[in-house]
Tab-separated table of C-alpha atoms in Angstrom:
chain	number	residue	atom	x	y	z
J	157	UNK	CA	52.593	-12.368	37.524
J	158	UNK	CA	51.674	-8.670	37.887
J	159	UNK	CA	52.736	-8.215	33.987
J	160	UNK	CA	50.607	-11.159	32.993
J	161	UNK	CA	47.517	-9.946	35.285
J	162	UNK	CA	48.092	-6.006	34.098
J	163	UNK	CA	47.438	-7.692	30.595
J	164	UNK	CA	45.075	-9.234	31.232
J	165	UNK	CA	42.819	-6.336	32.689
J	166	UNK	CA	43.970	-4.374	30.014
J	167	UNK	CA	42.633	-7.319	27.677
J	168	UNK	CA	39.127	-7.193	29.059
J	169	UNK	CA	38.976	-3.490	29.256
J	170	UNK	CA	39.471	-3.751	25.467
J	171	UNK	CA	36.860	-6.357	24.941
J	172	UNK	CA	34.721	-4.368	27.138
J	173	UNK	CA	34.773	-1.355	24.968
J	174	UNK	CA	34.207	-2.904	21.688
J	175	UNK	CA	31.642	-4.914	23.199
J	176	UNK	CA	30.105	-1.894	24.043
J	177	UNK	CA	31.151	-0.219	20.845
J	178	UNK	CA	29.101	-3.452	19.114
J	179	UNK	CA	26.097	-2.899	20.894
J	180	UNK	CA	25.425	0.673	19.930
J	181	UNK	CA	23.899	0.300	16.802
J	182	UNK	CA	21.047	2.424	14.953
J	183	UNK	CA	18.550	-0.254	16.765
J	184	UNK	CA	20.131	-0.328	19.959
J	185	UNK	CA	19.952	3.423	19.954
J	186	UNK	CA	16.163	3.327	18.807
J	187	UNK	CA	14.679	0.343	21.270
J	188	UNK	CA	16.427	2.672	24.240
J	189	UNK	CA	14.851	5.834	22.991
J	190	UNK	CA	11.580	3.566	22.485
J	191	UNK	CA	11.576	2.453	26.236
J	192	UNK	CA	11.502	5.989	27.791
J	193	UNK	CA	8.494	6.061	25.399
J	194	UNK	CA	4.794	4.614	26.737
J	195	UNK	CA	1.783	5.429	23.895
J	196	UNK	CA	1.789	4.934	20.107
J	197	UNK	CA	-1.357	6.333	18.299
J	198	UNK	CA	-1.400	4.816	14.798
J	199	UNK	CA	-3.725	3.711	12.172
J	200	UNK	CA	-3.716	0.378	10.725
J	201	UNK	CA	-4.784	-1.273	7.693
J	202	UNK	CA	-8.945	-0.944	8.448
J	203	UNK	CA	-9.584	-4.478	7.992
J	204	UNK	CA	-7.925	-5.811	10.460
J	205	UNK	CA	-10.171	-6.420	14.194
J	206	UNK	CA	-9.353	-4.971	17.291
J	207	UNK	CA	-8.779	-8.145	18.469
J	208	UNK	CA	-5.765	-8.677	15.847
J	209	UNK	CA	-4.470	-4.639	16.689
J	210	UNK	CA	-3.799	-6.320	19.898
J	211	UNK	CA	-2.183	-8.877	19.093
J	212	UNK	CA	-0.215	-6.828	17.214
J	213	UNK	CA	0.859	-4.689	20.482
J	214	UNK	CA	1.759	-7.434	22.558
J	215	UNK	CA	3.975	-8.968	19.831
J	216	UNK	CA	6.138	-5.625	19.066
J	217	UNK	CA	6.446	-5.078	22.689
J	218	UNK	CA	7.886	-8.360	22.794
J	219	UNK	CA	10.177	-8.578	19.878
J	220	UNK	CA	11.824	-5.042	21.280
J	221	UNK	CA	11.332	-5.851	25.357
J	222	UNK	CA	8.963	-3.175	25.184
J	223	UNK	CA	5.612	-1.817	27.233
J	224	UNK	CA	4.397	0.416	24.707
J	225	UNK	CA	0.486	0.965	24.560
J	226	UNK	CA	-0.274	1.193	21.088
J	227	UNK	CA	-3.753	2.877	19.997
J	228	UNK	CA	-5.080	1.507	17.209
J	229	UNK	CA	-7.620	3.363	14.607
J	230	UNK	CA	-8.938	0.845	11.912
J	231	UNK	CA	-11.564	3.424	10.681
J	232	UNK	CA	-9.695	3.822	7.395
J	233	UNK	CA	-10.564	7.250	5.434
J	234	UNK	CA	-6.966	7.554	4.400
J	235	UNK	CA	-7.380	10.665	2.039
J	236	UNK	CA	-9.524	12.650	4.516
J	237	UNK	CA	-6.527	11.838	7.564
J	238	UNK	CA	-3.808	12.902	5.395
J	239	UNK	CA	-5.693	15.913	4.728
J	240	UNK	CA	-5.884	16.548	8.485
J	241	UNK	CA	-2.106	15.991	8.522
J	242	UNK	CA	-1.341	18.687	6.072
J	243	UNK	CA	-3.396	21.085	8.181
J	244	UNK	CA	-1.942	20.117	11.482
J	245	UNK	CA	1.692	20.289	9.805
J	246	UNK	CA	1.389	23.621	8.368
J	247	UNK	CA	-0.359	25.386	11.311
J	248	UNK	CA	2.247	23.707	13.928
J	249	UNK	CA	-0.481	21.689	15.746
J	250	UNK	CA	0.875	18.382	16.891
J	251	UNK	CA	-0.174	15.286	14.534
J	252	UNK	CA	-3.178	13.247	15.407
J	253	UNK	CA	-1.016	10.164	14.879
J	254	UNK	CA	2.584	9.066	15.393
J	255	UNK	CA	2.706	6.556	12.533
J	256	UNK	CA	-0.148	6.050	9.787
J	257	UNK	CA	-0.793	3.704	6.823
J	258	UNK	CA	-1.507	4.975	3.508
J	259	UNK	CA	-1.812	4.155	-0.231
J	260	UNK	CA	0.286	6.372	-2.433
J	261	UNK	CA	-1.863	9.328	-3.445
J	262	UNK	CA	-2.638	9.949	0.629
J	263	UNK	CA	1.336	9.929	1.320
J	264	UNK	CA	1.948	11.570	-1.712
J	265	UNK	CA	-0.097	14.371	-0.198
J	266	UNK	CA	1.970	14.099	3.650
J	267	UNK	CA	5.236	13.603	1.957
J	268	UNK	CA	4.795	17.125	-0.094
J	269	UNK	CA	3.770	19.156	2.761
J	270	UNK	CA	6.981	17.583	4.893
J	271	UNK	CA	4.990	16.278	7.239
J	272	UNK	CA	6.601	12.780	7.394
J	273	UNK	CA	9.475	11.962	9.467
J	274	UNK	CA	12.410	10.019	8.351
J	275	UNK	CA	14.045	7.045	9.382
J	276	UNK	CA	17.738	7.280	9.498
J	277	UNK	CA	19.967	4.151	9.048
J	278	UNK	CA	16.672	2.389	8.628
J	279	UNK	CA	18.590	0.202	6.085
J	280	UNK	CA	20.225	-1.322	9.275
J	281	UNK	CA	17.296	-1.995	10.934
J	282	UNK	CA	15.389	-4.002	8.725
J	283	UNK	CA	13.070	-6.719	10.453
J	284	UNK	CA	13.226	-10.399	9.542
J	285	UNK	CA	12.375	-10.937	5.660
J	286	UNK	CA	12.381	-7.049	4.695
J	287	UNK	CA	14.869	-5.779	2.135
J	288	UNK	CA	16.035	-2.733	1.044
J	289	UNK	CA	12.869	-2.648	-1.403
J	290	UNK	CA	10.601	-2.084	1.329
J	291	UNK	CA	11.736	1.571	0.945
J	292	UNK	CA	12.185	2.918	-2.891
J	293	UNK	CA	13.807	5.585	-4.490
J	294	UNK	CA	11.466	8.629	-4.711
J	295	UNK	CA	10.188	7.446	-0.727
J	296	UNK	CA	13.627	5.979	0.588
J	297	UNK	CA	13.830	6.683	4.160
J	298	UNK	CA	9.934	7.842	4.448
J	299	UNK	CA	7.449	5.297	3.160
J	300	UNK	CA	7.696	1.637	4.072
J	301	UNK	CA	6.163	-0.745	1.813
J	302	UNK	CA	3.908	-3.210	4.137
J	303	UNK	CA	1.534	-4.456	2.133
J	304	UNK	CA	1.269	-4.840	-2.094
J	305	UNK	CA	-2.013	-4.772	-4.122
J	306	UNK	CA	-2.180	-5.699	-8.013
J	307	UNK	CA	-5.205	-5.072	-10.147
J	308	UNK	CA	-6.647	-6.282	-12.932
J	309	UNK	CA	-10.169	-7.407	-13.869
J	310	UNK	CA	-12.571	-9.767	-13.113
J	311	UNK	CA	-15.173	-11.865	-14.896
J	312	UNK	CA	-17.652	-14.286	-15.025
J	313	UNK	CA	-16.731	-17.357	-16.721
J	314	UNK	CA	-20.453	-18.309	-16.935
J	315	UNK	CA	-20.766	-14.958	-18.851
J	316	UNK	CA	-18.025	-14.244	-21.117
J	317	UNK	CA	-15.936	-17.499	-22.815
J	318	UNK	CA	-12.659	-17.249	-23.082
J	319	UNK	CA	-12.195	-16.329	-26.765
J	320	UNK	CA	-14.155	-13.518	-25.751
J	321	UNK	CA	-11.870	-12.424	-23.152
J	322	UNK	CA	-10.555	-8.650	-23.698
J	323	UNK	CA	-6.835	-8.177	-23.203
J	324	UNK	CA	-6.061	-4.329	-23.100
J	325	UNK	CA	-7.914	-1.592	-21.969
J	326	UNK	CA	-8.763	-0.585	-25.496
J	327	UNK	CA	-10.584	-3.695	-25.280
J	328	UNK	CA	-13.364	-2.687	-23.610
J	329	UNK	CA	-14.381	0.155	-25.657
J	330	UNK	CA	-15.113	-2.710	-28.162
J	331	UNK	CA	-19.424	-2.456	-28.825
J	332	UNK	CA	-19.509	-5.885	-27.952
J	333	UNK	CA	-19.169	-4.948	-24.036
J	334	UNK	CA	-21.947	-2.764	-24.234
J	335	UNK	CA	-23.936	-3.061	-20.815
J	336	UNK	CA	-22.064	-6.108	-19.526
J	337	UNK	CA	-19.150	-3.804	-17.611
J	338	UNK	CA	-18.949	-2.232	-14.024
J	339	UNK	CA	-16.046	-0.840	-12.303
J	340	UNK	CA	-14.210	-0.066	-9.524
J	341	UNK	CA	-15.816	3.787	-8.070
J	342	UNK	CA	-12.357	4.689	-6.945
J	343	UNK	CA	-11.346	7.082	-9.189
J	344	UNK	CA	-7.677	6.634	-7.740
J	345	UNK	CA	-6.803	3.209	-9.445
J	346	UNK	CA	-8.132	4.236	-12.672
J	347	UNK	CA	-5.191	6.322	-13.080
J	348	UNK	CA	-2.394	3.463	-12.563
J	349	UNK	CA	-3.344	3.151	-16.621
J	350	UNK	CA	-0.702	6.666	-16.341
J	351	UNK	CA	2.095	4.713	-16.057
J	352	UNK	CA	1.675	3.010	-19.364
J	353	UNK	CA	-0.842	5.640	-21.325
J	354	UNK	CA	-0.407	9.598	-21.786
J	355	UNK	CA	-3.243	11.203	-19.845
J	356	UNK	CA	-4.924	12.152	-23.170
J	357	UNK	CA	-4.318	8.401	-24.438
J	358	UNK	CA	-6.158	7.399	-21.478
J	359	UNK	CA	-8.676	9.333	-21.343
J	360	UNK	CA	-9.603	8.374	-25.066
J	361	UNK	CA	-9.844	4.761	-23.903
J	362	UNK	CA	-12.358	5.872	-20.568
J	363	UNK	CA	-14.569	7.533	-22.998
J	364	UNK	CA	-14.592	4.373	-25.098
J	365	UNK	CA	-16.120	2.282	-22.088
J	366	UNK	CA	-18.689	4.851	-20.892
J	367	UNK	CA	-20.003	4.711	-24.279
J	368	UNK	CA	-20.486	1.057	-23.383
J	369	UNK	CA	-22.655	2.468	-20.623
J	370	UNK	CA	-19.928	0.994	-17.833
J	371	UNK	CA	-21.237	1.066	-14.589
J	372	UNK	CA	-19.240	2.426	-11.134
J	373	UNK	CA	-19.566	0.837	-8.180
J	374	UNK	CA	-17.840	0.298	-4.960
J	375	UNK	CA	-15.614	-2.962	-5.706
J	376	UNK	CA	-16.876	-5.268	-2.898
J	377	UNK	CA	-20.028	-4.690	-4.530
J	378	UNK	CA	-19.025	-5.420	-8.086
J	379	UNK	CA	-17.818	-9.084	-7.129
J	380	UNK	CA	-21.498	-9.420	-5.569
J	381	UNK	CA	-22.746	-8.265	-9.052
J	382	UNK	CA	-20.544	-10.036	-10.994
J	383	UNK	CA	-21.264	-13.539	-9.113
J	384	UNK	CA	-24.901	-12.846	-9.356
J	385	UNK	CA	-24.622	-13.231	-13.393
J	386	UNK	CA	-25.773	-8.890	-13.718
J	387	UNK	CA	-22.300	-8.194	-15.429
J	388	UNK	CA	-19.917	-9.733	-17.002
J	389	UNK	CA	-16.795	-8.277	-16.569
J	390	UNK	CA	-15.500	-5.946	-13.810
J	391	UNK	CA	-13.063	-3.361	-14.022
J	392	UNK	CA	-10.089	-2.137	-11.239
J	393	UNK	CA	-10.837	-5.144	-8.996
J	394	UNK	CA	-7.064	-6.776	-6.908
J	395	UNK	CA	-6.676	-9.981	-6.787
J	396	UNK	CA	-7.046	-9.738	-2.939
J	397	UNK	CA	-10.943	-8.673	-4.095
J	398	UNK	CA	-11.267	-11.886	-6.306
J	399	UNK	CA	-9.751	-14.266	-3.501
J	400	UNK	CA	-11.834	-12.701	-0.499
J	401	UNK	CA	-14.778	-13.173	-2.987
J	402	UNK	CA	-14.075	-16.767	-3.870
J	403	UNK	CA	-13.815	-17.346	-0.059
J	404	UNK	CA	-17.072	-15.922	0.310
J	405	UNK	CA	-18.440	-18.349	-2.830
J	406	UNK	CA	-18.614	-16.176	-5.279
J	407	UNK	CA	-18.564	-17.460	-8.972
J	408	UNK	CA	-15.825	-14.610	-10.031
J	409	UNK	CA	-12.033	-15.365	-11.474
J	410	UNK	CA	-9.165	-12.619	-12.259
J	411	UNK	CA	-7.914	-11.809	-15.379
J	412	UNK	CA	-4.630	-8.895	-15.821
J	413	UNK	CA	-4.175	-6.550	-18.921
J	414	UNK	CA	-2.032	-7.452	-21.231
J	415	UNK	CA	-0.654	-3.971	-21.539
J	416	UNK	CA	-0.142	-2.908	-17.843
J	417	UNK	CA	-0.487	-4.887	-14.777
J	418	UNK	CA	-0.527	-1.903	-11.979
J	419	UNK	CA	1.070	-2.342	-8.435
J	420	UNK	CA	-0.626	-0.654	-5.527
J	421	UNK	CA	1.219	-0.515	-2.157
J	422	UNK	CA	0.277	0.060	1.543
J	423	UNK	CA	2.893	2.076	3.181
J	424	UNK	CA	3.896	3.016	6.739
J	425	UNK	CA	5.043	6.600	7.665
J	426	UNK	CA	6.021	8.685	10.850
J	427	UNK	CA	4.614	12.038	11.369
J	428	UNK	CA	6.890	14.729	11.737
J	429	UNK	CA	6.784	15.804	15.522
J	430	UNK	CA	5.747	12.394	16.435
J	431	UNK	CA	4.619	12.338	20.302
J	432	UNK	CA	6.951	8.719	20.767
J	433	UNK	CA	9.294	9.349	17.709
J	434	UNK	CA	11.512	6.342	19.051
J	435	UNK	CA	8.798	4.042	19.247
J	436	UNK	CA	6.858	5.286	16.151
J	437	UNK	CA	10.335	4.574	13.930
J	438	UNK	CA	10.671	1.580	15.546
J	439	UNK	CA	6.722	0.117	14.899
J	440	UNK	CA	6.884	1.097	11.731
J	441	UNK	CA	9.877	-0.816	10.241
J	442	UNK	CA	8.503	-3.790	12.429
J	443	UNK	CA	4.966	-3.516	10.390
J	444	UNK	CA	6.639	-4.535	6.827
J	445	UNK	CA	8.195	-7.394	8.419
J	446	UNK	CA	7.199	-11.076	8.416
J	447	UNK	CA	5.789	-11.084	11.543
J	448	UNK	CA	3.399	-8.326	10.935
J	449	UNK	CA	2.707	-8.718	7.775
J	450	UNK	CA	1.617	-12.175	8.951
J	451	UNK	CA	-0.831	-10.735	11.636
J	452	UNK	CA	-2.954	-9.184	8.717
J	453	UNK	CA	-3.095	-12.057	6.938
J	454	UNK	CA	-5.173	-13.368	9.789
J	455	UNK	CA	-7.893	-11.122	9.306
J	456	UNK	CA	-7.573	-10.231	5.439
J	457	UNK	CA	-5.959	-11.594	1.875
J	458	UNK	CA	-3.769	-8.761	2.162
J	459	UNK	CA	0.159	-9.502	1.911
J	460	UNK	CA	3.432	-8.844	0.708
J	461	UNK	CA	5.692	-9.849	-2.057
J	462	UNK	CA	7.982	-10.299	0.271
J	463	UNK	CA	6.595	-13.153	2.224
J	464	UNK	CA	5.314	-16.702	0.674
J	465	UNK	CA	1.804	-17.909	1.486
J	466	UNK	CA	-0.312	-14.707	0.150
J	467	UNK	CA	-2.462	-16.293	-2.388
J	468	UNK	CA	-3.795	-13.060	-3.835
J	469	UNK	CA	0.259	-12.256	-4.486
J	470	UNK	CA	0.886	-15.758	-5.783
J	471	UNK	CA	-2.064	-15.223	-8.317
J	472	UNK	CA	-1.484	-11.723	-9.375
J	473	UNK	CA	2.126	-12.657	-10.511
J	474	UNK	CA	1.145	-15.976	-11.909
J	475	UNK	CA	-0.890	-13.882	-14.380
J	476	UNK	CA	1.252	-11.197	-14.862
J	477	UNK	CA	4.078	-13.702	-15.508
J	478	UNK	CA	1.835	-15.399	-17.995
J	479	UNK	CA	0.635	-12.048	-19.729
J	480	UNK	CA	4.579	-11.118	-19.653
J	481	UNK	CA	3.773	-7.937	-18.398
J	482	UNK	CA	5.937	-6.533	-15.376
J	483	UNK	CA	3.486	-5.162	-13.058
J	484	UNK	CA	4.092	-1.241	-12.270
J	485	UNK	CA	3.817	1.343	-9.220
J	486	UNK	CA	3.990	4.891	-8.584
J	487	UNK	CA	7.313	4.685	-6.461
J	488	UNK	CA	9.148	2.776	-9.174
J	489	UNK	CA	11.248	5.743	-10.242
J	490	UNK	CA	11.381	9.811	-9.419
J	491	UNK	CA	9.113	10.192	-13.040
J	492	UNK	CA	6.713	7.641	-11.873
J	493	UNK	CA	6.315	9.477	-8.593
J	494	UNK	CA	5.941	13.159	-10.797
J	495	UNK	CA	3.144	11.286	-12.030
J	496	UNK	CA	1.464	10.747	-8.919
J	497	UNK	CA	2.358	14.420	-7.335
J	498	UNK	CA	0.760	16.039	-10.736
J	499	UNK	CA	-2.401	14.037	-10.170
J	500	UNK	CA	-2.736	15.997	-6.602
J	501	UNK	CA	-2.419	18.982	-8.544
J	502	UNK	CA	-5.444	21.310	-9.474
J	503	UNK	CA	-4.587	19.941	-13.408
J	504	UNK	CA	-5.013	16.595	-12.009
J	505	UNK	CA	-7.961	17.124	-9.844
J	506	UNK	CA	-9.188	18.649	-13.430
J	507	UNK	CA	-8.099	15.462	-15.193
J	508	UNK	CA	-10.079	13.168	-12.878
J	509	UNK	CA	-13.151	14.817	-13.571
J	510	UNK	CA	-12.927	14.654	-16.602
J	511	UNK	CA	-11.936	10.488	-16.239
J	512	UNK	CA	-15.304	10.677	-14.247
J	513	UNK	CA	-17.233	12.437	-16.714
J	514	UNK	CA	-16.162	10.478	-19.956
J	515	UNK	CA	-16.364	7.433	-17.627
J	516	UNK	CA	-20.744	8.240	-17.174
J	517	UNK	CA	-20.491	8.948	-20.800
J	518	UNK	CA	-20.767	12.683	-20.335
């Protein structure tokens, strides 16, 4: 009896410990740190409303058994906060933020001065529906895909017929454009054209369409102007433009290149010296997952690959797929990502001005 009861206790003891041994994972490890935590400041995608940004809180607390307070800015002005970061990283001041979203130039610009934060084992702490994509290559471990953007061009089909369509970017250097073109004023997705064109190549082609006297504008803007009948086709616009606009009742459609269909992403980073680190790891692998993602799809057509039911997604890769172009980002591969760190250079501060001029015909 005292044999069979010594094993016994000897049994459970074993159980115990690789119970316990079970339990401590990466994410057990990180939702303990994150509960000695109690304030997040972040910024989130800008067009989402307070109202969602609190939503947001109560539902991470509660996936994690949380009570973090989470201080959301939705004022946007990504370039101008990464900026900030650079200073605050390289004079020691601590961050203004514990995690921030960013398109790639603006992380591009935190990521070179180290002043992002990595995730370790974040590979084993994936939320529901995320995959190891979330995370590429030249980023892996400190950018987290959330959201995905693809861009094309839109038209008028009460404008321009169909036969008339342009399919490259050459295209629209063609005099038969003349006058009937605005585009997007953000200089910054012009220059996904890299990834396919050599910087002189492309800027050949921009000086073909301000000849055609092409018109920049901010891109909200442009769908207004297209819908009104004023232009006819409209450059650098996403897909999650076009479907906002068509919401709205705006006579515009999309149309993608036939020679490069570019891929824009949102992505989620934690400052280095983080005020919550555990909590600011932890919110920002939650924010590319489906429930997340889903929360800003409440307040904007603004999704990810990732997840069914974005209809901007759906009709970006529809197009693409029909075009048989494979769309392409700046975090594809360690070249694609030179591409984007030369651009932040003084020669490619240089280049964009001269994109600018050529593009007011100058």
């Amino acid at each position: 009896m005292r044999k069979a009861m010594a094993g016994l206790i000897v049994t459970i003891a074993v159980f115990g410990i690789v119970a316990a041994a079970c339990a401590d994972t990466p994410l057990d490890r990180l939702i303990a740190g994150a509960k000695k935590e109690q304030k997040l400041t972040v910024t989130l995608f800008p067009r989402i409303s307070p109202e969602v940004a609190a939503k947001m809180e109560a539902a991470f607390n509660a996936r994690y058994g949380l009570s973090i307070k989470v201080e959301a800015d939705l004022t946007g002005r990504y370039s101008t906060k990464a900026a900030q970061g650079v200073i605050e990283q390289n004079t020691g001041a601590p961050p203004s933020y514990d995690v921030m979203v960013l398109p790639e130039a603006a992380f591009e610009v935190l990521d070179g001065a180290k002043a992002v934060e990595p995730i370790a084992d974040w590979d084993q702490m994936l939320p529901e529906g995320a995959d190891k994509t979330i995370s590429p290559g030249p980023i892996q471990g400190r950018g987290f895909i959330a959201y995905d953007l693809y861009w094309g061009f839109s038209y008028n089909s009460d404008k321009i017929a169909s036969a008339d369509m342009p399919s490259t970017m050459p295209d629209f250097g063609k005099p038969q454009y003349k006058g009937k073109m605005a585009i997007s004023d953000f200089a910054t997705n012009w220059t996904y054209a890299l990834m396919r064109y050599s910087p002189d190549e492309f800027l050949k082609i921009v000086a073909g369409w301000g000849a055609n006297q092409i018109v920049m504008m901010h891109p909200e803007q442009m769908a207004q102007h297209l819908a009104l009948g004023e232009y006819s086709l409209g450059l650098d616009q996403t897909t999650e433009q076009v479907v906002s606009a068509q919401k709205a009742g705006q006579n515009i459609k999309m149309a993608v290149w036939k020679d490069v269909v570019p891929h824009g992403v949102l992505v989620y980073a934690v400052r280095k010296g983080a005020k919550s680190p555990n909590a600011a790891k932890l919110f920002t692998l939650w924010l590319t997952g489906r429930e997340a993602v889903a929360f800003v799809g409440q307040s904007t057509e603004v999704g990810s690959r990732l997840y069914a039911g974005s209809e901007a997604i759906d009709l970006a890769l529809k197009l693409a797929g029909a075009a048989g172009v494979k769309p392409v980002g700046f975090f594809d591969s360690d070249e694609t990502y030179k591409t984007l760190h030369w651009l932040g250079t003084k020669d490619g501060d240089d280049y964009n001005r001269k994109l600018t001029n050529a593009m007011r015909g100058q």
